[in-house]
Amino acid sequence: MLGRLNHVALVVPDLQAACAHYRDVLGANVSAPQSLAEHGVTVAFIDVGNTKIELLEPFGEGSTILPFLAKNPSGGMHHVCYEVDDIRAARDQLIAGGARVLGDGEPRIGAHGKPVLFLHPKDFFGTLIELEQV
Amino acid sequence: MLGRLNHVALVVPDLQAACAHYRDVLGANVSAPQSLAEHGVTVAFIDVGNTKIELLEPFGEGSTILPFLAKNPSGGMHHVCYEVDDIRAARDQLIAGGARVLGDGEPRIGAHGKPVLFLHPKDFFGTLIELEQV
């Protein structure tokens, strides 16, 4: 079921500063930031060739990453996203295996315009996992 | 400077259980665990096609990941590792950019038998970064 690593998401407190730092100090290929109001994030992508790093900053007062940043004011590693071929089949297999899907269990359209689900980090040793149908 | 994402490292409290769970519930391609006494870890790799996930469990009482597990008893995301062509040139460029290299600044031989360095997470928005010369 588990496909390629689509991205690793890192939360940062100041996206402009983070983009400049990754570009200037690490020589990274960083995209222009985009605000995604419906996802409560402003995001920039770092293309590392084989996958992407997503730098995330909260957008708006209801942003779901605000609690993470309150707990980790410097920022930190937030989630990993794996690709799957069929997200509903993946979900059914996960639930049968005892894993919990966050929310109501229905895939929603994620930041890349594709169906996504998040799995409970307590079921995966403290790591928040996103699945994206590609 | 920044090359491909070599791996994402996830610390787990029980590697056998984590390997079984990733294999059985996520259908992941998980290697047999290997204990690396000199690195203080037992490691298993998940091959996701475009990169690797490393599951790490502390090995021995001096393991450098024991404090992480004490703070995060369920486990969690530990570091990301990027590839570089020339680790000493990368180090010099990083230091010139104001980033701190952990330890004495000399590359050491990492878990894959290649020269590695770790960068201070406070200089990268809470994310621990490993660089590996490939």
Coordinates of C-alpha atoms in Angstrom, one line a residue:
Chain A
M1 CA 0.0 0.0 0.0
L2 CA 2.7 2.4 1.0
G3 CA 4.1 4.3 -2.0
R4 CA 6.8 7.0 -2.4
L5 CA 7.5 9.7 0.1
N6 CA 5.6 12.6 -1.3
H7 CA 7.0 15.2 1.2
V8 CA 8.2 15.9 4.7
A9 CA 6.5 18.9 6.3
L10 CA 8.4 21.2 8.6
V11 CA 6.6 23.9 10.6
V12 CA 8.5 27.2 10.9
P13 CA 7.5 30.3 12.9
D14 CA 8.6 32.7 10.0
L15 CA 8.3 31.4 6.5
Q16 CA 10.0 34.3 4.8
A17 CA 13.0 33.9 7.1
A18 CA 13.1 30.1 6.7
C19 CA 12.9 30.3 2.9
A20 CA 15.8 32.8 2.8
H21 CA 17.8 30.7 5.3
Y22 CA 17.4 27.5 3.3
R23 CA 18.2 29.3 0.1
D24 CA 21.2 31.2 1.3
V25 CA 22.8 28.9 3.8
L26 CA 21.9 25.5 2.4
G27 CA 21.7 26.5 -1.3
A28 CA 18.2 24.9 -1.5
N29 CA 15.8 25.3 -4.4
V30 CA 12.9 27.0 -2.6
S31 CA 9.6 28.0 -4.3
A32 CA 7.6 31.2 -3.7
P33 CA 5.3 30.9 -0.7
Q34 CA 1.6 30.4 -1.3
S35 CA -1.1 31.0 1.2
L36 CA -3.8 28.3 1.3
A37 CA -6.6 29.9 3.4
E38 CA -8.8 26.8 3.4
H39 CA -5.9 24.7 4.8
G40 CA -4.8 27.4 7.3
V41 CA -1.2 27.4 6.1
T42 CA 1.2 29.4 4.0
V43 CA 3.5 26.9 2.3
A44 CA 6.8 26.9 0.4
F45 CA 8.3 23.8 -1.3
I46 CA 12.0 22.8 -1.4
D47 CA 12.7 20.6 -4.4
V48 CA 15.5 18.2 -3.4
G49 CA 15.3 16.1 -6.5
N50 CA 13.8 12.8 -5.2
T51 CA 11.0 14.3 -3.0
K52 CA 9.9 17.7 -1.5
I53 CA 10.3 19.4 1.8
E54 CA 7.3 21.6 2.7
L55 CA 7.9 24.5 4.9
L56 CA 4.6 25.5 6.7
E57 CA 3.7 28.6 8.5
P58 CA 0.2 29.0 10.1
F59 CA -2.3 31.1 8.2
G60 CA -5.3 32.6 10.0
E61 CA -6.4 32.1 13.6
G62 CA -8.0 28.7 13.0
S63 CA -4.8 27.2 11.6
T64 CA -4.4 23.5 12.7
I65 CA -0.7 24.0 13.0
L66 CA -1.0 26.8 15.6
P67 CA -1.1 24.3 18.6
F68 CA 2.1 22.6 17.2
L69 CA 3.9 26.0 17.1
A70 CA 2.7 26.9 20.6
K71 CA 4.3 23.7 21.8
N72 CA 7.4 24.0 19.6
P73 CA 8.0 27.8 19.3
S74 CA 11.2 27.3 17.2
G75 CA 9.3 25.0 14.8
G76 CA 10.0 21.4 14.1
M77 CA 9.2 18.3 12.0
H78 CA 5.4 18.0 11.6
H79 CA 4.5 15.1 9.4
V80 CA 5.5 12.8 6.5
C81 CA 3.3 12.2 3.5
Y82 CA 3.3 8.9 1.6
E83 CA 1.6 8.3 -1.8
V84 CA -1.1 5.7 -2.2
D85 CA -2.9 4.5 -5.4
D86 CA -6.3 4.2 -3.8
I87 CA -7.0 6.2 -0.7
R88 CA -10.3 4.6 0.2
A89 CA -8.8 1.1 -0.1
A90 CA -5.8 2.2 2.0
R91 CA -8.1 3.7 4.6
D92 CA -10.2 0.5 4.8
Q93 CA -7.0 -1.6 5.2
L94 CA -5.7 0.7 7.9
I95 CA -8.9 0.6 9.9
A96 CA -9.0 -3.2 9.6
G97 CA -5.4 -3.1 11.0
G98 CA -6.5 -1.1 14.0
A99 CA -5.2 2.3 12.9
R100 CA -7.2 5.5 13.5
V101 CA -7.9 7.9 10.7
L102 CA -8.2 11.5 11.9
G103 CA -11.5 13.4 11.3
D104 CA -14.6 11.7 10.0
G105 CA -12.5 9.2 7.9
E106 CA -13.5 10.7 4.6
P107 CA -10.6 11.8 2.4
R108 CA -10.6 15.6 1.9
I109 CA -8.8 17.6 -0.8
G110 CA -5.3 18.5 0.4
A111 CA -2.9 21.3 -0.2
H112 CA -1.9 19.8 -3.6
G113 CA -5.5 19.4 -4.8
K114 CA -5.5 15.6 -4.3
P115 CA -7.4 13.4 -1.8
V116 CA -5.6 13.1 1.6
L117 CA -6.1 11.5 5.0
F118 CA -4.1 11.8 8.2
L119 CA -3.4 8.9 10.6
H120 CA -3.3 9.2 14.3
P121 CA 0.3 9.7 15.5
K122 CA -0.3 7.5 18.5
D123 CA -0.9 4.5 16.1
F124 CA 2.5 5.2 14.4
F125 CA 5.0 5.7 17.3
G126 CA 4.5 9.5 17.5
T127 CA 4.8 10.3 13.8
L128 CA 1.9 12.0 12.1
I129 CA 1.4 10.3 8.7
E130 CA -0.5 11.9 5.7
L131 CA -1.6 9.7 2.9
E132 CA -2.1 11.3 -0.5
Q133 CA -3.8 9.6 -3.5
V134 CA -1.7 10.3 -6.6
Chain B
M1 CA 24.8 22.3 -2.0
L2 CA 21.6 20.5 -0.8
G3 CA 21.2 17.2 -2.6
R4 CA 18.6 14.4 -2.4
L5 CA 16.8 13.4 0.8
N6 CA 18.7 10.3 1.8
H7 CA 16.4 9.4 4.6
V8 CA 13.9 10.5 7.3
A9 CA 14.7 9.1 10.8
L10 CA 11.9 8.1 13.2
V11 CA 12.7 7.1 16.7
V12 CA 10.5 4.3 18.1
P13 CA 10.5 2.7 21.6
D14 CA 10.2 -0.9 20.3
L15 CA 11.7 -1.6 16.9
Q16 CA 10.4 -5.1 16.6
A17 CA 6.9 -3.9 17.2
A18 CA 7.4 -0.9 14.8
C19 CA 8.7 -3.1 12.0
A20 CA 5.8 -5.5 12.3
H21 CA 3.3 -2.6 12.4
Y22 CA 4.7 -0.8 9.3
R23 CA 4.9 -4.2 7.5
D24 CA 1.5 -5.5 8.5
V25 CA -0.7 -2.3 8.7
L26 CA 1.0 -0.1 6.0
G27 CA 2.3 -2.9 3.8
A28 CA 5.8 -1.4 4.0
N29 CA 8.9 -3.0 2.7
V30 CA 10.9 -3.2 6.0
S31 CA 14.5 -4.5 6.3
A32 CA 15.8 -6.8 9.1
P33 CA 17.0 -4.7 12.1
Q34 CA 20.7 -4.2 12.5
S35 CA 22.4 -3.1 15.8
L36 CA 25.2 -0.6 15.3
A37 CA 26.9 -0.5 18.7
E38 CA 29.2 2.4 17.7
H39 CA 26.3 4.5 16.8
G40 CA 24.1 3.5 19.8
V41 CA 21.2 2.5 17.6
T42 CA 19.4 -0.5 16.2
V43 CA 18.0 0.5 12.8
A44 CA 15.6 -0.9 10.2
F45 CA 15.1 0.7 6.8
I46 CA 11.8 1.1 5.0
D47 CA 12.3 1.3 1.3
V48 CA 9.6 3.6 -0.2
G49 CA 11.1 3.8 -3.7
N50 CA 12.4 7.3 -3.9
T51 CA 14.0 7.5 -0.4
K52 CA 14.3 5.6 2.9
I53 CA 12.7 5.8 6.2
E54 CA 14.9 4.8 9.1
L55 CA 13.3 3.4 12.2
L56 CA 15.7 3.8 15.1
E57 CA 15.7 2.3 18.6
P58 CA 18.3 3.1 21.2
F59 CA 21.1 0.5 21.6
G60 CA 23.2 0.6 24.8
E61 CA 23.1 3.0 27.7
G62 CA 25.1 5.8 26.0
S63 CA 22.8 6.0 23.0
T64 CA 22.4 9.6 21.9
I65 CA 18.7 9.0 21.1
L66 CA 17.8 8.0 24.7
P67 CA 17.2 11.7 25.7
F68 CA 14.8 12.1 22.7
L69 CA 12.9 9.0 23.8
A70 CA 12.8 10.2 27.4
K71 CA 11.2 13.4 26.1
N72 CA 9.0 11.6 23.6
P73 CA 8.1 8.2 25.1
S74 CA 5.9 7.2 22.2
G75 CA 8.7 8.0 19.7
G76 CA 8.6 10.7 17.0
M77 CA 10.3 12.3 14.0
H78 CA 14.0 12.7 14.8
H79 CA 16.0 14.0 11.8
V80 CA 16.2 14.4 8.0
C81 CA 19.3 13.5 6.1
Y82 CA 20.3 15.3 2.9
E83 CA 23.1 14.2 0.5
V84 CA 26.0 16.4 -0.4
D85 CA 28.9 15.9 -2.8
D86 CA 31.6 17.3 -0.6
I87 CA 30.9 17.3 3.1
R88 CA 33.9 19.5 4.1
A89 CA 33.0 22.1 1.5
A90 CA 29.4 22.0 2.7
R91 CA 30.5 22.4 6.3
D92 CA 32.7 25.4 5.5
Q93 CA 29.8 27.1 3.6
L94 CA 27.4 26.4 6.5
I95 CA 29.8 27.8 9.1
A96 CA 30.3 30.9 6.8
G97 CA 26.5 31.3 6.8
G98 CA 26.4 31.2 10.6
A99 CA 25.1 27.6 11.1
R100 CA 26.6 25.5 13.9
V101 CA 27.9 22.0 13.2
L102 CA 27.4 19.6 16.2
G103 CA 30.5 18.1 17.8
D104 CA 34.0 19.1 16.8
G105 CA 33.0 20.0 13.3
E106 CA 34.9 17.0 11.8
P107 CA 32.8 14.6 9.7
R108 CA 32.5 11.1 11.2
I109 CA 31.6 7.9 9.6
G110 CA 27.8 7.5 9.9
A111 CA 25.5 4.5 10.1
H112 CA 25.8 3.9 6.3
G113 CA 29.6 3.9 6.3
K114 CA 29.8 7.4 4.8
P115 CA 31.0 10.7 6.2
V116 CA 28.3 12.6 8.0
L117 CA 27.7 15.8 10.0
F118 CA 24.8 17.1 12.1
L119 CA 23.6 20.7 12.1
H120 CA 22.2 22.4 15.2
P121 CA 18.4 22.3 15.1
K122 CA 18.2 25.8 16.6
D123 CA 19.8 27.1 13.3
F124 CA 17.2 25.3 11.2
F125 CA 13.8 26.1 12.9
G126 CA 13.8 23.1 15.2
T127 CA 14.7 20.4 12.7
L128 CA 17.8 18.3 13.2
I129 CA 19.6 18.0 9.8
E130 CA 22.2 15.3 8.9
L131 CA 24.4 15.8 5.9
E132 CA 25.9 12.7 4.3
Q133 CA 28.6 12.7 1.6
V134 CA 27.6 10.3 -1.2

